[in-house]
XYZ file of C-alpha atoms in Angstrom:
389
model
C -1.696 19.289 26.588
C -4.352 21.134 27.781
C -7.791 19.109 28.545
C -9.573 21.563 27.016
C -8.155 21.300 23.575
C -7.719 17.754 24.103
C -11.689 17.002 24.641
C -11.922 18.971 20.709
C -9.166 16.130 19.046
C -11.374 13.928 16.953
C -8.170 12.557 14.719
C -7.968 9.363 15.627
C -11.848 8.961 15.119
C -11.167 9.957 11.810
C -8.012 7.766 11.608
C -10.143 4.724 12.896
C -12.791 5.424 10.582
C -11.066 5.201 7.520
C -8.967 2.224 8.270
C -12.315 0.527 9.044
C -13.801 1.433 5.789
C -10.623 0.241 4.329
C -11.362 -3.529 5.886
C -14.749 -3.052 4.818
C -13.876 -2.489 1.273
C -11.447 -5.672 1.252
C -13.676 -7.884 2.850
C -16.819 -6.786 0.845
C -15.577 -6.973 -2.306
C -14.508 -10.596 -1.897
C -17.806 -11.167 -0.722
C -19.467 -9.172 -3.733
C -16.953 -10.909 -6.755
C -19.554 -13.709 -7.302
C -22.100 -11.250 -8.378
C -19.732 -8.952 -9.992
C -18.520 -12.232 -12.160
C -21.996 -12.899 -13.180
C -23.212 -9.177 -14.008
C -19.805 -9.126 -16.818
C -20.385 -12.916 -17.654
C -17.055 -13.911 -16.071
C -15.317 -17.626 -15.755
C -13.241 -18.768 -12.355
C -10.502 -17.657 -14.287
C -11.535 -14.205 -15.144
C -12.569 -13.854 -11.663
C -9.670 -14.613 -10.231
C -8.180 -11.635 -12.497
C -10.759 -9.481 -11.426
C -9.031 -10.258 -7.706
C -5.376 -10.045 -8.286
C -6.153 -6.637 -10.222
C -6.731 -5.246 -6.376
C -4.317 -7.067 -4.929
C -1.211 -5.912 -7.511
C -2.615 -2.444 -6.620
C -2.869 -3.476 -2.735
C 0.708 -4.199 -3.005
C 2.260 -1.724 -5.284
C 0.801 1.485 -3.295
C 3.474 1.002 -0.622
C 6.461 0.822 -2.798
C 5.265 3.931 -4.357
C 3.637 6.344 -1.927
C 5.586 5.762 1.254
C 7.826 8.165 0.588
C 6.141 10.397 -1.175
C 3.532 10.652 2.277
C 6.525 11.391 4.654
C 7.699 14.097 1.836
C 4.557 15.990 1.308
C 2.641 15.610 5.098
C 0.525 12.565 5.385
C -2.734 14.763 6.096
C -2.241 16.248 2.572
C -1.552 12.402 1.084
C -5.014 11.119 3.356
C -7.099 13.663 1.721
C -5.579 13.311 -2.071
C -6.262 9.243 -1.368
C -9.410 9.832 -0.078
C -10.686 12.689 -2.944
C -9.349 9.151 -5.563
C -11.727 7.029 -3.297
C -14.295 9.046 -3.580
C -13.578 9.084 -7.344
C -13.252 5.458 -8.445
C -16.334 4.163 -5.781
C -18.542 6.848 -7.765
C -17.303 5.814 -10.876
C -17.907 2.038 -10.837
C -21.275 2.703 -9.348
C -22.604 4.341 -12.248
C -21.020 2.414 -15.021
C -21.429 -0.513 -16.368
C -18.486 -0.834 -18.912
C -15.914 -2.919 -17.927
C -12.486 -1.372 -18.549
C -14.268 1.690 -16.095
C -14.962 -0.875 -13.519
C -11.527 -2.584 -13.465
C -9.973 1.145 -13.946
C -11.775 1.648 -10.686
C -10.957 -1.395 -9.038
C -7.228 -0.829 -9.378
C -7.564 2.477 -8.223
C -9.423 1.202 -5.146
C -7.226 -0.834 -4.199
C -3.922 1.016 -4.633
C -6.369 3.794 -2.124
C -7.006 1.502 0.493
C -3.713 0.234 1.389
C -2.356 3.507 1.071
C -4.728 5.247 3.522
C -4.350 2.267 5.738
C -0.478 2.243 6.259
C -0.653 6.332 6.439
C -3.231 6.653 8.612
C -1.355 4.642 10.761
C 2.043 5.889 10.240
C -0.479 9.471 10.869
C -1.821 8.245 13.984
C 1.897 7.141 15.043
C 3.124 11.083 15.109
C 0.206 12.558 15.741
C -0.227 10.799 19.543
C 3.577 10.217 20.430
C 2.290 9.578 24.309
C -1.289 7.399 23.776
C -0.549 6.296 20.293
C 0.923 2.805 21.178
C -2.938 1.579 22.839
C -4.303 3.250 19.727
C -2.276 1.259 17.516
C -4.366 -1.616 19.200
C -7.581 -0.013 18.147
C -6.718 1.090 14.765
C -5.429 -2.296 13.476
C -8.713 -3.921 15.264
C -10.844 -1.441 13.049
C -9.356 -3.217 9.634
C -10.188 -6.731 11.036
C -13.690 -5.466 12.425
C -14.284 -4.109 8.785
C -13.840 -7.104 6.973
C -15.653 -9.236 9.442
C -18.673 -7.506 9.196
C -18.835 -6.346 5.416
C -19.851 -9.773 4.211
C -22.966 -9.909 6.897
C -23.767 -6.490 5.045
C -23.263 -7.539 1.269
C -25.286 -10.956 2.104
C -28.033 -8.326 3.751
C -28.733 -5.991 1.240
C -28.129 -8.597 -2.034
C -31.065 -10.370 -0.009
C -33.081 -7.721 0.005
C -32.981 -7.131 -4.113
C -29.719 -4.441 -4.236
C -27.399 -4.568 -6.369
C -23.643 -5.794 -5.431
C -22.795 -1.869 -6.730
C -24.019 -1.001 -3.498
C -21.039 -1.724 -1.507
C -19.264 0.862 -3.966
C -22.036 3.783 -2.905
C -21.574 2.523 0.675
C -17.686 3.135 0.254
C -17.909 6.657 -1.038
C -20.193 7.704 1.394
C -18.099 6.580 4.203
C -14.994 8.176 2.151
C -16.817 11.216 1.950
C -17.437 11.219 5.703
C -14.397 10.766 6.444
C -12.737 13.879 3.712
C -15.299 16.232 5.650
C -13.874 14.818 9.614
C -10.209 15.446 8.233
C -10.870 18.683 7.000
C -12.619 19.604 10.569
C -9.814 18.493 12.129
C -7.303 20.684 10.865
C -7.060 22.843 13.681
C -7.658 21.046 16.150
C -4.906 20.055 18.836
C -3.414 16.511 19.302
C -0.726 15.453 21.707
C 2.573 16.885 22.187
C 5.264 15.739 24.725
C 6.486 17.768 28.062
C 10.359 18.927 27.067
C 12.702 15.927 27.950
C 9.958 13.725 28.318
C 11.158 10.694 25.676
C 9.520 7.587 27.457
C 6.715 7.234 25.267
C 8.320 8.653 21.999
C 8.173 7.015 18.744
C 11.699 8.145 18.144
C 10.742 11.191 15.927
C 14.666 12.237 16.208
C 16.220 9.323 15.577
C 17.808 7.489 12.300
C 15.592 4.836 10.538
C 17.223 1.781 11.379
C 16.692 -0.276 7.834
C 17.743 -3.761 9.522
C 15.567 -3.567 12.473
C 12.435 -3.065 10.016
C 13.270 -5.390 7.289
C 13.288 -8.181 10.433
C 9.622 -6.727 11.565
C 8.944 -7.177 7.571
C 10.080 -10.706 7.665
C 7.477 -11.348 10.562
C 4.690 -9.396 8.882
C 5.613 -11.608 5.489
C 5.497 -15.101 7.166
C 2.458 -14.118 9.749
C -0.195 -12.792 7.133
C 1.379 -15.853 4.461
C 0.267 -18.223 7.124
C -3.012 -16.458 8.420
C -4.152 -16.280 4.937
C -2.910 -19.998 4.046
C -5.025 -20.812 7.019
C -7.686 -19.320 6.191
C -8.335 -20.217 2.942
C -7.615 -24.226 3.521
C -9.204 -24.694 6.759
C -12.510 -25.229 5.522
C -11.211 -27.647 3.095
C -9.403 -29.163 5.933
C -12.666 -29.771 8.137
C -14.596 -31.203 4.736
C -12.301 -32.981 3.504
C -10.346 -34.450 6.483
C -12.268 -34.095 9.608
C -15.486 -34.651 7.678
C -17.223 -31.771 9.660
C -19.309 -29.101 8.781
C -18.555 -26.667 11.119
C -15.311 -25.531 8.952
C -16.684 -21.664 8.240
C -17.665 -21.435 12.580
C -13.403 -22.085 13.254
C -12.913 -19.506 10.392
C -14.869 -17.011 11.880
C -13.757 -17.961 15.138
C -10.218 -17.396 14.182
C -10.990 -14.191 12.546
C -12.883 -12.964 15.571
C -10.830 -13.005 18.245
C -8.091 -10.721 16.273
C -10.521 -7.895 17.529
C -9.773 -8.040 20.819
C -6.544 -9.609 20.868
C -5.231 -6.516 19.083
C -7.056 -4.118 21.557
C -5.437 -6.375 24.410
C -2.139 -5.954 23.195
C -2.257 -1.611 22.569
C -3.080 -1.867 26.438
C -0.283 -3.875 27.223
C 1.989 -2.598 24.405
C 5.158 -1.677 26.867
C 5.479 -5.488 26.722
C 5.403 -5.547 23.066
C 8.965 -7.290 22.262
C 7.298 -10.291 24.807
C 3.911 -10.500 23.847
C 5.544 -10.850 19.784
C 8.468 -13.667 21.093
C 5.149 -15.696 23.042
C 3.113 -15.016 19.807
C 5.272 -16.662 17.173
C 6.417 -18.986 19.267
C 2.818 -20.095 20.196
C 1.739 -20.302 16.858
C 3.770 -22.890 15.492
C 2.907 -25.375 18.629
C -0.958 -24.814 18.667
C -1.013 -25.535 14.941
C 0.539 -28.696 15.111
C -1.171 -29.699 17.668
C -4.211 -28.593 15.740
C -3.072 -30.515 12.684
C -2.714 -33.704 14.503
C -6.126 -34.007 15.743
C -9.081 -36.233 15.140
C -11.502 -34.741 16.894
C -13.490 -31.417 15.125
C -14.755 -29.696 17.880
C -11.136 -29.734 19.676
C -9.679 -28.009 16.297
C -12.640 -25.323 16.284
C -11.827 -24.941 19.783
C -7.959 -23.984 19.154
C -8.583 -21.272 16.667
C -9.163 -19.852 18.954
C -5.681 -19.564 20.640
C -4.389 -19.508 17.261
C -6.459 -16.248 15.757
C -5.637 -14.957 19.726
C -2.037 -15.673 19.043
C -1.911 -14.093 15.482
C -3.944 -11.129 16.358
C -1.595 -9.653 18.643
C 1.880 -9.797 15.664
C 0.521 -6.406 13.993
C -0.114 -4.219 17.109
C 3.162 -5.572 18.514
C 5.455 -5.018 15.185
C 3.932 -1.262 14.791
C 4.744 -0.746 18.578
C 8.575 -1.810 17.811
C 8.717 0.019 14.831
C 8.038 3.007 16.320
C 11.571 3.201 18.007
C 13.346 2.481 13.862
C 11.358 4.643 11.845
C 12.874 7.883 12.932
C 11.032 10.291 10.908
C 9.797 8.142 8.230
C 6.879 6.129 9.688
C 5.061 6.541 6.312
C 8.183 4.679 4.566
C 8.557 1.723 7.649
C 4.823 1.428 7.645
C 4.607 0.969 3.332
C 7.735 -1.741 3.610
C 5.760 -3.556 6.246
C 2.315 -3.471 3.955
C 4.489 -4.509 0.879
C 5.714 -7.314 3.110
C 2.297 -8.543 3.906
C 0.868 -8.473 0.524
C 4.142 -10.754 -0.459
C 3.461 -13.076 1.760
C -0.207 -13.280 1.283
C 0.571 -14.254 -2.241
C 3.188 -16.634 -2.097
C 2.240 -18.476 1.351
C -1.533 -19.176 0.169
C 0.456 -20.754 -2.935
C 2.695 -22.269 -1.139
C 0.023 -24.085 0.740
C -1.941 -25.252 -2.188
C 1.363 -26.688 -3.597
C 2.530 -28.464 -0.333
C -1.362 -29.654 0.180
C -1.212 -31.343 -3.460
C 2.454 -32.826 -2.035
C 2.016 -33.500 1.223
C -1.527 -33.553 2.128
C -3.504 -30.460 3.936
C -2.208 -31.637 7.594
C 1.086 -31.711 6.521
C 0.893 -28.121 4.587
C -0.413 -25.936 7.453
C 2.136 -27.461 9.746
C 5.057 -26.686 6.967
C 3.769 -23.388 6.801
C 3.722 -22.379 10.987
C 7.030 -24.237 10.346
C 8.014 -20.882 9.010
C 7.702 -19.096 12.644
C 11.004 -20.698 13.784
C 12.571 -17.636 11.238
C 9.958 -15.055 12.872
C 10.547 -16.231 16.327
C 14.723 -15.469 15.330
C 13.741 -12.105 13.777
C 11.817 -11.232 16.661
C 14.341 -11.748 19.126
C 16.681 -9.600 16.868
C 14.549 -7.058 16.257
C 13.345 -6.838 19.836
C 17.237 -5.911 21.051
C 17.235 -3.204 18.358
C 13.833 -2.261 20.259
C 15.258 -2.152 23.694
C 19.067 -0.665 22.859
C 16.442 2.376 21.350
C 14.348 2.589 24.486
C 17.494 2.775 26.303
């Protein structure tokens, strides 16, 4: 491609942009729900409703729009989800009723996976030859969205504004973002030399169903046990370790998926290895984790651990390049649905085991999980290289 039209391709800003408001939104509005509870009166109970109303909508939007974005053109599908955005931030900013603001939440989140998992599936045919390191940056943006929206809901709630801020602060940035897609429409992005297949995602070929459902199975048991991690490791440094420094490992672990996943699109030819070393890591630093005494040497291996399960996402999307065919949209969607699955049933799974078996015992039962990644990496990675072939 010529540098000259290459120097005017802003895409991938735009790309990386709204996958980072997309974090944003998921991490502020967990950080906002206490404030939301108390402006509508709600219990722990009707909270907790208030949550799983985005996360039904976080998971249904892949079963239901995958398709339909590798159908219509995913540019057309960003800037419909986008236009919704737009719609449903506005419309719980300026009302107060509830059934509006739940109306809007669901709509919200079925939005923000969508335009996650086709913005990357977008970014996937759009940059057949540089797309793999971008995959690194893209899935960093999510994680550095979330990290940094609660720092920016405790800011402004400090400062007197209201939690419905976040919601102006999302349309805005959805707004941005509809104007950069719109000036990007005629602007050039990469296309490969004739013959030149080394770095294609396999736009050609078939999409190989049991190749992704074994990246799915990864995706499922990795974001099951980052979130079961997550949301028990505090517990497990108050209540076990009898430390206070539980939230510093959290946001240890969280951090380093930043530049883990930026590591990894730089080093992405070596995707199928990095994945094997990651789920095979994870299992052995957690239980050595697990079966310490000592606080500081737990904060200390998160993080390895958030290292370790930083680099599964980059890596899967990598693989799955060479399966999707012509349906990255689709592959993309099953591998979202996959997550939100096992969000849902490995953060249950841990609070059941915990009640069972005690906390130690749970987060070690749930990297005991990996040994069935590890297997479905190893199959999935000689699908990988009989495609590269």
């Amino acid at each position: 491609m010529d540098d000259s039209k290459r120097s005017h391709d802003f895409l991938w800003i735009v790309l990386f942009l709204i996958v980072f408001i997309n974090g944003f939104e998921a991490g502020g509005y967990q950080a906002s729900l206490w404030n939301i509870g108390k402006n509508y009166d709600l219990s722990v109970t009707s909270m907790g409703l208030f949550a799983s109303v985005e996360l039904f909508a976080t998971m249904l939007a892949p079963l239901i729009l995958g398709g339909w974005a590798d159908r219509t053109g995913k540019a057309k599908c960003i800037t419909i989800l986008l236009a919704l955005q737009i719609t449903a931030a506005t419309l719980i900013f300026f009302t107060d009723a509830e059934k509006f603001f739940i109306g809007g939440v669901f709509f919200l989140g079925l939005t923000t996976s969508a335009l996650q998992f086709i913005s990357i599936a977008a970014l996937i045919d759009a940059y057949p030859i540089s797309g793999s390191k971008k995959i690194g940056y893209i899935t960093s943006m999510y994680a550095f969205g979330a990290l940094t929206s609660p720092l920016i809901v405790n800011y402004y709630l400090g400062k007197g504004l209201s939690w419905r801020t976040l919601f102006a602060l999302l349309a805005i940035g959805s707004i941005v973002s509809l104007i950069g897609l719109f000036k990007t429409k005629n602007t050039a992005t990469e296309t490969l030399a004739a013959g030149d297949s080394t770095q294609s995602n396999n736009s050609t070929g078939e999409f190989i169903i049991g190749g992704i459902l074994l990246l799915c199975t990864i995706m499922c048991i990795y974001v099951g046990f980052e979130n079961g991690f997550a949301f028990f490791v505090d517990t497990l440094f108050t209540d076990v370790l009898k430390s206070g420094i539980g939230k510093y490992a959290l946001s240890l672990f969280w951090a380093v998926m930043i530049p883990s996943r930026v590591i990894v699109g730089h080093f992405s030819k070596y995707a199928r290895q990095i994945l094997l070393t990651a789920t095979a890591a994870i299992p052995i630093i957690t239980i050595i984790l697990t079966n310490s005494e000592n606080s500081m040497l737990v904060l200390l291996l998160c993080i390895p651990l958030g290292f370790a399960s930083g680099a599964i996402y980059p890596c899967v999307l990598n693989i799955m390049k060479t399966m999707a065919g012509k349906k990255t949209a689709t592959a993309t969607g099953m591998i979202t649905t996959a997550t939100g699955i096992g969000g849902v049933v490995f953060t249950a799974l841990t609070g059941k085991f915990g009640d069972l078996f005690g906390l130690r015992k749970a987060i070690m039962c749930l990297a005991g999980f990996f040994i069935i990644s590890f297997l479905s990496a190893y199959f999935a990675g000689k699908i990988h290289n009989k495609n590269n072939m």
